Short mmCIF file of C-alpha atoms in Angstrom, two decimals:
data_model
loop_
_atom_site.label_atom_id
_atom_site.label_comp_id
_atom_site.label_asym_id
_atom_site.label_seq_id
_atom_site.Cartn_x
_atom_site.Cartn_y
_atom_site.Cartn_z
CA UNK A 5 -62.17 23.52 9.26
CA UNK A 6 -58.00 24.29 9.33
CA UNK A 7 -55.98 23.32 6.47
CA UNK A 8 -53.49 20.69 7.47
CA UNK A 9 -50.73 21.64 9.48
CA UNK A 10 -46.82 21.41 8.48
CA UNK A 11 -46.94 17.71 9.04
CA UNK A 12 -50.18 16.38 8.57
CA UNK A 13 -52.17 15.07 5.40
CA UNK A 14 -55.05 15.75 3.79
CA UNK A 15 -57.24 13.71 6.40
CA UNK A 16 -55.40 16.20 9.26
CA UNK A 17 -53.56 12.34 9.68
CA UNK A 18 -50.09 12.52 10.33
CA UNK A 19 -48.14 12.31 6.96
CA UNK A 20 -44.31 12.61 8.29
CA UNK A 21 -42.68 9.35 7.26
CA UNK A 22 -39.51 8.16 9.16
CA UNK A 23 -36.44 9.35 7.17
CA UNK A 24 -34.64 6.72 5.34
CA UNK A 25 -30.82 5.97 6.60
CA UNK A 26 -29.48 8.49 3.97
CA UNK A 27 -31.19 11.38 5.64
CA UNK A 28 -30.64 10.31 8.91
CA UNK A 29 -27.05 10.27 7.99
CA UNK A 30 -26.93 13.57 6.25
CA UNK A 31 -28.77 14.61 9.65
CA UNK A 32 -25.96 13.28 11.75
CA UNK A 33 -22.94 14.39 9.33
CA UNK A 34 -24.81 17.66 9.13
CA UNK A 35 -25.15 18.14 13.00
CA UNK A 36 -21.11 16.82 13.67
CA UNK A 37 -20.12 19.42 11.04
CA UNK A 38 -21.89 21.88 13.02
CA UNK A 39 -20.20 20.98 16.55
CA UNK A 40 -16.70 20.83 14.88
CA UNK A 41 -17.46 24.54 13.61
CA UNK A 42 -19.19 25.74 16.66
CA UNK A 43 -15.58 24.29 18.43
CA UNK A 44 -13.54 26.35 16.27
CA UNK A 45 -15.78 30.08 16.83
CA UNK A 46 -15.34 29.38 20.83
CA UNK A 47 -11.96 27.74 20.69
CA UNK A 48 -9.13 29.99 22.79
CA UNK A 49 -11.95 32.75 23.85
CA UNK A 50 -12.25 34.26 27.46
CA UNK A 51 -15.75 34.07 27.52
CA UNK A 52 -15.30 37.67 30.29
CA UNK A 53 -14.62 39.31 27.35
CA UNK A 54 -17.10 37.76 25.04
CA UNK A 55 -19.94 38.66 27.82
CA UNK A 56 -18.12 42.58 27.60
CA UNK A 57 -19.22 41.76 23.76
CA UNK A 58 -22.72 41.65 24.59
CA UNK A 59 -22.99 44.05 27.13
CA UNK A 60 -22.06 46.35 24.68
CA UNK A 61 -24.60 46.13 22.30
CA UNK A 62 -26.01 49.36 20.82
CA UNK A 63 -29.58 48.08 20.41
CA UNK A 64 -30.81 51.06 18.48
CA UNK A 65 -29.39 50.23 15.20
CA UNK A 66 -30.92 46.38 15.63
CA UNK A 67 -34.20 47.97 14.51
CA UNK A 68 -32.56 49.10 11.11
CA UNK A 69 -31.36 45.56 10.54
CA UNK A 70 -34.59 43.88 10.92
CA UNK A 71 -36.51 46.70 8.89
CA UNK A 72 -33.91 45.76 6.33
CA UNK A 73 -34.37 41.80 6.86
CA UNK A 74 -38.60 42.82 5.91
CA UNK A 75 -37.40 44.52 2.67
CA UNK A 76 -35.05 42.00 1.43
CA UNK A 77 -37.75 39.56 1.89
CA UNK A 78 -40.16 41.27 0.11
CA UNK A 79 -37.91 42.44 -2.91
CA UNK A 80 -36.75 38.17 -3.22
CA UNK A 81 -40.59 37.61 -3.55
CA UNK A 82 -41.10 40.23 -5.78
CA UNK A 83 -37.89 38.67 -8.17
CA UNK A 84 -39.22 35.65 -7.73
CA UNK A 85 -42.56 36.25 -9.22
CA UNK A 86 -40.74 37.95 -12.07
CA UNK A 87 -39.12 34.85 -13.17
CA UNK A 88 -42.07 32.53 -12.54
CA UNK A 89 -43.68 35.19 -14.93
CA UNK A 90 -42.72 33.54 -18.42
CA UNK A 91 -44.89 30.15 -16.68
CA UNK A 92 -47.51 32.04 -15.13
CA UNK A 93 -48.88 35.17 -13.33
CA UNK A 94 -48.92 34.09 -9.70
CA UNK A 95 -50.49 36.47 -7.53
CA UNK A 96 -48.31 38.56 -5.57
CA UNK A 97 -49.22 37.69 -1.82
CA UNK A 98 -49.13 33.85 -3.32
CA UNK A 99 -45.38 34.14 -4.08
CA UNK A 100 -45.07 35.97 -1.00
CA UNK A 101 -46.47 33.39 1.20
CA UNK A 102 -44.48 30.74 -0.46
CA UNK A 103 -41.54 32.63 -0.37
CA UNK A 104 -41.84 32.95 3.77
CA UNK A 105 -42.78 29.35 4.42
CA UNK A 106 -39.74 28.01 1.73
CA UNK A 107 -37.20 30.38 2.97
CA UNK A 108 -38.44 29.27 6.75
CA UNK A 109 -37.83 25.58 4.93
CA UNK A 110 -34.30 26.14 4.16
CA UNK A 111 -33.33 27.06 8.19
CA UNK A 112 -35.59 24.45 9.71
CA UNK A 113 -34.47 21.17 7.62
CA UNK A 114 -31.47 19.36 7.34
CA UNK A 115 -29.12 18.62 4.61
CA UNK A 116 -30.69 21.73 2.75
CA UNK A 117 -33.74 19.89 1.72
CA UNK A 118 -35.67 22.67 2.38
CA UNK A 119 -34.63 24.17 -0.92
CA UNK A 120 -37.32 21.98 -2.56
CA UNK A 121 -40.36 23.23 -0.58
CA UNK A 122 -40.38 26.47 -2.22
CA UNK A 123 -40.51 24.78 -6.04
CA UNK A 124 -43.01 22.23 -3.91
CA UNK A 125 -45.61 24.69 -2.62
CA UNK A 126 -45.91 27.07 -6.00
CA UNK A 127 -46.98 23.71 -8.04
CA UNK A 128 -49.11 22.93 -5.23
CA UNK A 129 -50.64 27.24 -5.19
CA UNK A 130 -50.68 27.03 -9.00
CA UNK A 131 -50.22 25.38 -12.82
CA UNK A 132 -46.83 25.41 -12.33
CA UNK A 133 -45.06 22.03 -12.73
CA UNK A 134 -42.93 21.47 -9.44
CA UNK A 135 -39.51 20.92 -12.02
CA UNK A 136 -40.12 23.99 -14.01
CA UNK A 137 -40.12 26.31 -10.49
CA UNK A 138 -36.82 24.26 -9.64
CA UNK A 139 -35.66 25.84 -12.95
CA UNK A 140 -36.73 29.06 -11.81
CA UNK A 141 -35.24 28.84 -8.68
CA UNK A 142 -31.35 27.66 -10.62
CA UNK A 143 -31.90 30.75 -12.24
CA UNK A 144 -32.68 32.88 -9.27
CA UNK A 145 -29.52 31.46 -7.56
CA UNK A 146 -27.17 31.76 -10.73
CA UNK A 147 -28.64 35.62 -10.83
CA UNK A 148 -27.95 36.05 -7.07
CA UNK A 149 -24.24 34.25 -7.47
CA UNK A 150 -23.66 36.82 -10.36
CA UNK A 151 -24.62 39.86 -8.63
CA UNK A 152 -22.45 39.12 -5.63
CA UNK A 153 -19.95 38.13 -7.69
CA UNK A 154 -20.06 41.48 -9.36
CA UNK A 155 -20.15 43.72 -6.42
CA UNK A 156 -17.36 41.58 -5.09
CA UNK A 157 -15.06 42.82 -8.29
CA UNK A 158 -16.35 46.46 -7.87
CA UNK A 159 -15.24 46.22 -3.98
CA UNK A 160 -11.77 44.95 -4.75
CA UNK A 161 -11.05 48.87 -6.17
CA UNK A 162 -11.55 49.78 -1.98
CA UNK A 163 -10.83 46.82 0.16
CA UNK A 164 -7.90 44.21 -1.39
CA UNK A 165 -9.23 40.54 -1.06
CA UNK A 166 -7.26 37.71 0.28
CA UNK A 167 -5.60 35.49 -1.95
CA UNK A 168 -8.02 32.36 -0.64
CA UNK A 169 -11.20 34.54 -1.09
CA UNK A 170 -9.77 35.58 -4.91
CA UNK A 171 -9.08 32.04 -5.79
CA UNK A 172 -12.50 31.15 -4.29
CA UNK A 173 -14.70 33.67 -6.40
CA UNK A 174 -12.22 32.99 -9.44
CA UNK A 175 -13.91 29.22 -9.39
CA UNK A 176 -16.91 30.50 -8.24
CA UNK A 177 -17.53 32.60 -11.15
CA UNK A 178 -16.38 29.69 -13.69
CA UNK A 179 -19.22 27.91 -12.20
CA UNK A 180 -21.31 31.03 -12.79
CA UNK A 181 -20.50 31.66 -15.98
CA UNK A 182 -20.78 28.14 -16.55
CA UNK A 183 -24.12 27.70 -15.18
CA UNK A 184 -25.62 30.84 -17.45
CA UNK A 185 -23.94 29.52 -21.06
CA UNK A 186 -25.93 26.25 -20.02
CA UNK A 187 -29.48 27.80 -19.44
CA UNK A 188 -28.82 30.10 -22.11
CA UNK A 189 -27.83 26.90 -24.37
CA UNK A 190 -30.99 24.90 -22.81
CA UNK A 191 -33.47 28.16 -23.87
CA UNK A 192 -32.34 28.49 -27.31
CA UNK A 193 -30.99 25.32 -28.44
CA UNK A 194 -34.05 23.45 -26.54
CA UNK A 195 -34.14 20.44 -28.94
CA UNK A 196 -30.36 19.58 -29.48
CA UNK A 197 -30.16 19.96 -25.79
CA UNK A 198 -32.86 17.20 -25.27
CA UNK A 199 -31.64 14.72 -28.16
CA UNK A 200 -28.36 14.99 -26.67
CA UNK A 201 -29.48 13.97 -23.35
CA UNK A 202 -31.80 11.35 -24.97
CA UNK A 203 -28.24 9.79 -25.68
CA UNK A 204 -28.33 8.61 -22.10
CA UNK A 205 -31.88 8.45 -21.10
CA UNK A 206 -32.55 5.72 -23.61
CA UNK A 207 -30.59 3.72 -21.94
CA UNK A 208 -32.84 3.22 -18.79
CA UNK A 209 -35.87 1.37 -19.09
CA UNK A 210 -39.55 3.26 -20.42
CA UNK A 211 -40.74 3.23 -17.03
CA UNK A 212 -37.45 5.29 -15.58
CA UNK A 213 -36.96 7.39 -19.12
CA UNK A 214 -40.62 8.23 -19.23
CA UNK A 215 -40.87 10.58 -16.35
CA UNK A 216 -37.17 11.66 -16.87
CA UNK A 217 -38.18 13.24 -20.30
CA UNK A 218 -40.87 14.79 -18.94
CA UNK A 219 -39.27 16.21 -15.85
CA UNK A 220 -36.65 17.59 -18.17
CA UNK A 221 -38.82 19.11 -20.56
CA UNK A 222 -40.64 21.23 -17.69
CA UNK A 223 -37.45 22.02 -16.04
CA UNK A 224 -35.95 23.66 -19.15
CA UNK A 225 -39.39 25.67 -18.74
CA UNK A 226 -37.91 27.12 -15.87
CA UNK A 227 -35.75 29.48 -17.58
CA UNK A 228 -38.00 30.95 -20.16
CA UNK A 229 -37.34 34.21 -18.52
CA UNK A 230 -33.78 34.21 -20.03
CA UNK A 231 -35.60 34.91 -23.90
CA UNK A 232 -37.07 37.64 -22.22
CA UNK A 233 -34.89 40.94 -21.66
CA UNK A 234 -36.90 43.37 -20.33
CA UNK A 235 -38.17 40.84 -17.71
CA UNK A 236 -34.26 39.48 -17.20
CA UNK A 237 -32.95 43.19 -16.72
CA UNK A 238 -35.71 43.67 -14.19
CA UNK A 239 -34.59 40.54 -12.08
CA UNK A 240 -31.07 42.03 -12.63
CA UNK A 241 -31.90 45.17 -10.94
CA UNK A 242 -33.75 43.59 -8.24
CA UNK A 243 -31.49 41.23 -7.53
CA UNK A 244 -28.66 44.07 -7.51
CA UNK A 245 -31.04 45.65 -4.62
CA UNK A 246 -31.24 42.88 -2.73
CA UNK A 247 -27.64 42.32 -2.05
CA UNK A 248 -26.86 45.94 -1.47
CA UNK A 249 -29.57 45.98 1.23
CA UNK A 250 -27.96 43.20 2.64
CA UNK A 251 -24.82 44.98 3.18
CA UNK A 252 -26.53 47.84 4.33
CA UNK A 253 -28.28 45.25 7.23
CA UNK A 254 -24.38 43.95 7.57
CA UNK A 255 -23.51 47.33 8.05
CA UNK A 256 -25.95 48.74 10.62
CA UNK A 257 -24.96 45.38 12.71
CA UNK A 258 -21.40 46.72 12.33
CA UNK A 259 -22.30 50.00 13.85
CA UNK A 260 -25.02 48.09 16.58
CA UNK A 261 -21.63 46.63 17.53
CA UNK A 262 -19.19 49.71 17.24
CA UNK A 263 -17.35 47.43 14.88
CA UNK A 264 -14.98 50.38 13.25
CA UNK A 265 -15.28 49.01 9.39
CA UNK A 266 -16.45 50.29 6.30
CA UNK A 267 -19.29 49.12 3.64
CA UNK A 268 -16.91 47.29 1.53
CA UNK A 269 -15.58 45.55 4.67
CA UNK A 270 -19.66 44.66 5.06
CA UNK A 271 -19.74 43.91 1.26
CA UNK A 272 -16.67 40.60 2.48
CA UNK A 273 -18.21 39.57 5.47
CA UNK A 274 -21.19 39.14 3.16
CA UNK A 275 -19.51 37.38 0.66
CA UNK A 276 -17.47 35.04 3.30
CA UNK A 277 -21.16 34.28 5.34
CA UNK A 278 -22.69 33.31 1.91
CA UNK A 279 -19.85 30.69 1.28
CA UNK A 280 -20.33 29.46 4.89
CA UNK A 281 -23.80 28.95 4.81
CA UNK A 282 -23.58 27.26 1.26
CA UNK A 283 -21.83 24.14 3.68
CA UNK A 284 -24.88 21.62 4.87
CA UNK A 285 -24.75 21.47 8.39
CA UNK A 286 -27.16 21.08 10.75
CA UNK A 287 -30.47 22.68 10.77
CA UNK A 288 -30.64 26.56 11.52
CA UNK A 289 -27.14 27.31 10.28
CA UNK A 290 -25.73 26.14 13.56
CA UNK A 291 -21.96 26.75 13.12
CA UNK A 292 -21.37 27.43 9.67
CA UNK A 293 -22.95 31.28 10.01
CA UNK A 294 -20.50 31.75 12.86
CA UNK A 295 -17.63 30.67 11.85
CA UNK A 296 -18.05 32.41 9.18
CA UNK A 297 -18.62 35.98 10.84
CA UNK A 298 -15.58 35.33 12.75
CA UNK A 299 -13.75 34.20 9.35
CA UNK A 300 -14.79 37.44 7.89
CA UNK A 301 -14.57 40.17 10.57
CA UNK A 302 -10.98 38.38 11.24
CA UNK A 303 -9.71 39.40 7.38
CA UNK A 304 -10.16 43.26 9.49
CA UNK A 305 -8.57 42.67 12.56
CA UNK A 306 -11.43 41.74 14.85
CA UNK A 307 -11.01 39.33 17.16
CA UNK A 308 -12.84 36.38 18.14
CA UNK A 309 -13.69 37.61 21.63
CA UNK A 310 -15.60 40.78 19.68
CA UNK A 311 -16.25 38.33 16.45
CA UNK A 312 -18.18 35.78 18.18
CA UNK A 313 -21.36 38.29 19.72
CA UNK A 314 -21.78 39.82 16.50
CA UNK A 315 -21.85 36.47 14.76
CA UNK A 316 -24.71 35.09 17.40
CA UNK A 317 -26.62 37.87 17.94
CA UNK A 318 -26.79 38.30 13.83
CA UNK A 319 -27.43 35.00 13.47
CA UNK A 320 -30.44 35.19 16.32
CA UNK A 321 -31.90 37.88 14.55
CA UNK A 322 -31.96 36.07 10.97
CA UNK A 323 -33.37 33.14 12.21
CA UNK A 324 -36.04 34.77 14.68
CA UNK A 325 -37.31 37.09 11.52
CA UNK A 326 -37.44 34.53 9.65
CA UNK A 327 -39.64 31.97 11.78
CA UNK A 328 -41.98 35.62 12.65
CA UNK A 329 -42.40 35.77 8.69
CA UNK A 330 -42.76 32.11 7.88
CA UNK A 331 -45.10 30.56 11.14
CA UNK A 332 -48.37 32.76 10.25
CA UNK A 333 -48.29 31.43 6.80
CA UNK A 334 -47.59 27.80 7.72
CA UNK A 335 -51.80 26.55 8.06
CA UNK A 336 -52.15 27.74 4.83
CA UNK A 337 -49.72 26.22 2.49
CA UNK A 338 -50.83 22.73 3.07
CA UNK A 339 -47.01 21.99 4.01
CA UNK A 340 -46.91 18.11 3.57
CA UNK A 341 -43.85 16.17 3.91
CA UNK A 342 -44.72 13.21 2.83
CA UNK A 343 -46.72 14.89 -0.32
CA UNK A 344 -42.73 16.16 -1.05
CA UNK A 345 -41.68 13.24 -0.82
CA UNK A 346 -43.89 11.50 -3.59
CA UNK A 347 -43.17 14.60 -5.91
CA UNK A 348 -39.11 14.26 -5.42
CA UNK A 349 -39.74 10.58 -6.24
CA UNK A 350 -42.10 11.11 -9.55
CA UNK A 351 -45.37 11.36 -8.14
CA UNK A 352 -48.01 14.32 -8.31
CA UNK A 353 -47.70 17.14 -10.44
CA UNK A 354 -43.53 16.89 -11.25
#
């Protein structure tokens, strides 16, 4: 007998409930966001020379890009079971699968709600409380915002930023550094950090301050890995991996498209597509991810006619490796909707 399916319950019943009029909004500002941006990468092309764009197309080093894709994938799993650590050992291939299905998440749902189904499926695969993995996953994002954030400053000796992109990763890393006093404040100051939020969860009723103590508790949990050097130096170092090989996959797409730039010209694009695809659109990165290649090969002179390929056939290749690594897993994670919904309202295992 099959596990359910993506969208079925327990009973193999269908368990997809009809999104509420927030989502379907988000949905429908998500997917206008997306055609205004899609507007903007095509607006004032000759599409003749965008066709030349693709014509062109030195297939050979497309290979390198998606060998590249596989190892960032499984370096991100391997990080990730490094910081889930601290809660508990989760086998390897475990993390893995989650990992695939989660990341496959993100692309496929709107409004970025696929960010939850990788906290989701690892309290569903293990003892882990669904709000200490979202912990784990802040802390995986804060160590992934830091990294960049560093490599950025180590480019700027090479390749001089615009002033828009310096005042962005000036705020960016006040949020950073932001973010990392508060988990580090939350990890070793765990009980003045929870009487001084009991200053406003009192205020709600037992039945609504209950579970938010309790959710609060375990999501603090996630960031035991923080009192833990040798294992925090080790996500460092990973995560410092990751994003180089990500350039590197930048950087063979450069060459796939005899784009004449450098690695710290990949290093910006990289920087410039992470902002973009940080903007909730619709699902699949429709829009945002192109606009923002075009945004970032334009800081180097490319133009839009040569801009626009690179950004859709990089963009094809992301999402295609990304639904080849996350379909074979989907029968096995027991992928219920409707089960995430009752955990993001209080139910299950929180």
């Amino acid at each position: 007998m099959r596990d359910p399916g993506p969208c079925e319950g327990n009973d193999g019943s269908s368990a997809v409930r009809r999104p509420g009029m927030p989502m379907k909004k988000k949905l429908i500002l998500g997917i206008l966001l997306s055609a205004v941006l899609v507007w903007l990468s095509v607006r004032g092309i000759r599409f003749g020379d965008v066709a030349e764009g693709f014509r062109s197309i030195r297939y050979g080093f497309i290979a390198p890009a998606f060998a590249g894709m596989l190892v960032m994938q499984v370096l991100r799993s391997w990080r990730w079971g490094l910081i889930l650590k601290p809660l508990e050992t989760v086998r390897p291939w475990t993390v893995f699968e989650v990992s695939n299905v989660g990341f496959l998440a993100i692309t496929a749902l709107p409004a970025r709600l696929g960010e939850l189904v990788r906290p989701y499926l690892i309290a569903r695969n293990s003892k882990i409380r669904m709000t200490a993995a979202l912990g784990t996953i802040l802390v995986e994002r804060v160590m992934d915002g830091a990294t960049v954030l560093l490599m950025a400053m180590v480019a700027l000796q090479w390749t001089p930023f615009p002033p828009w992109l310096v005042r962005s990763g000036i705020l960016f890393g006040t949020v950073m550094l932001g973010l990392i006093f508060l988990m580090i404040f939350l990890s070793f100051r765990r009980e003045n950090s929870i009487q001084a939020a009991e200053f406003i969860i009192r205020r709600f009723p037992d039945r609504v301050a209950n579970p938010i103590r309790g959710m609060l508790h375990h999501f603090i949990d996630g960031f035991q890995i923080i009192r833990n050097i040798r294992l925090l130096f080790q996500v460092f170092a990973l995560s410092l991996l990751i994003w180089v090989v990500d350039v590197a996959i930048i950087y063979a797409m450069f060459a796939a498209f005899a784009l004449p730039l450098s690695v710290p010209a990949a290093l910006i694009v990289m920087v410039v597509l992470l902002i973009g695809i940080a903007i909730p659109t619709a699902p699949g990165f429709i829009g945002n991810w192109h606009y923002a290649c075009i945004l970032g090969l334009g800081l180097f002179g490319i133009p839009k006619a040569e801009a626009l390929p690179f950004a859709v056939v990089y963009h094809f290749i992301s999402v295609l490796f990304i639904v080849i690594m996350g379909l074979p897993f989907l029968p096995f994670m027991k992928f219920s909707l409707a089960d995430l919904q009752q955990q993001m309202n209080g139910g299950g295992k929180p």
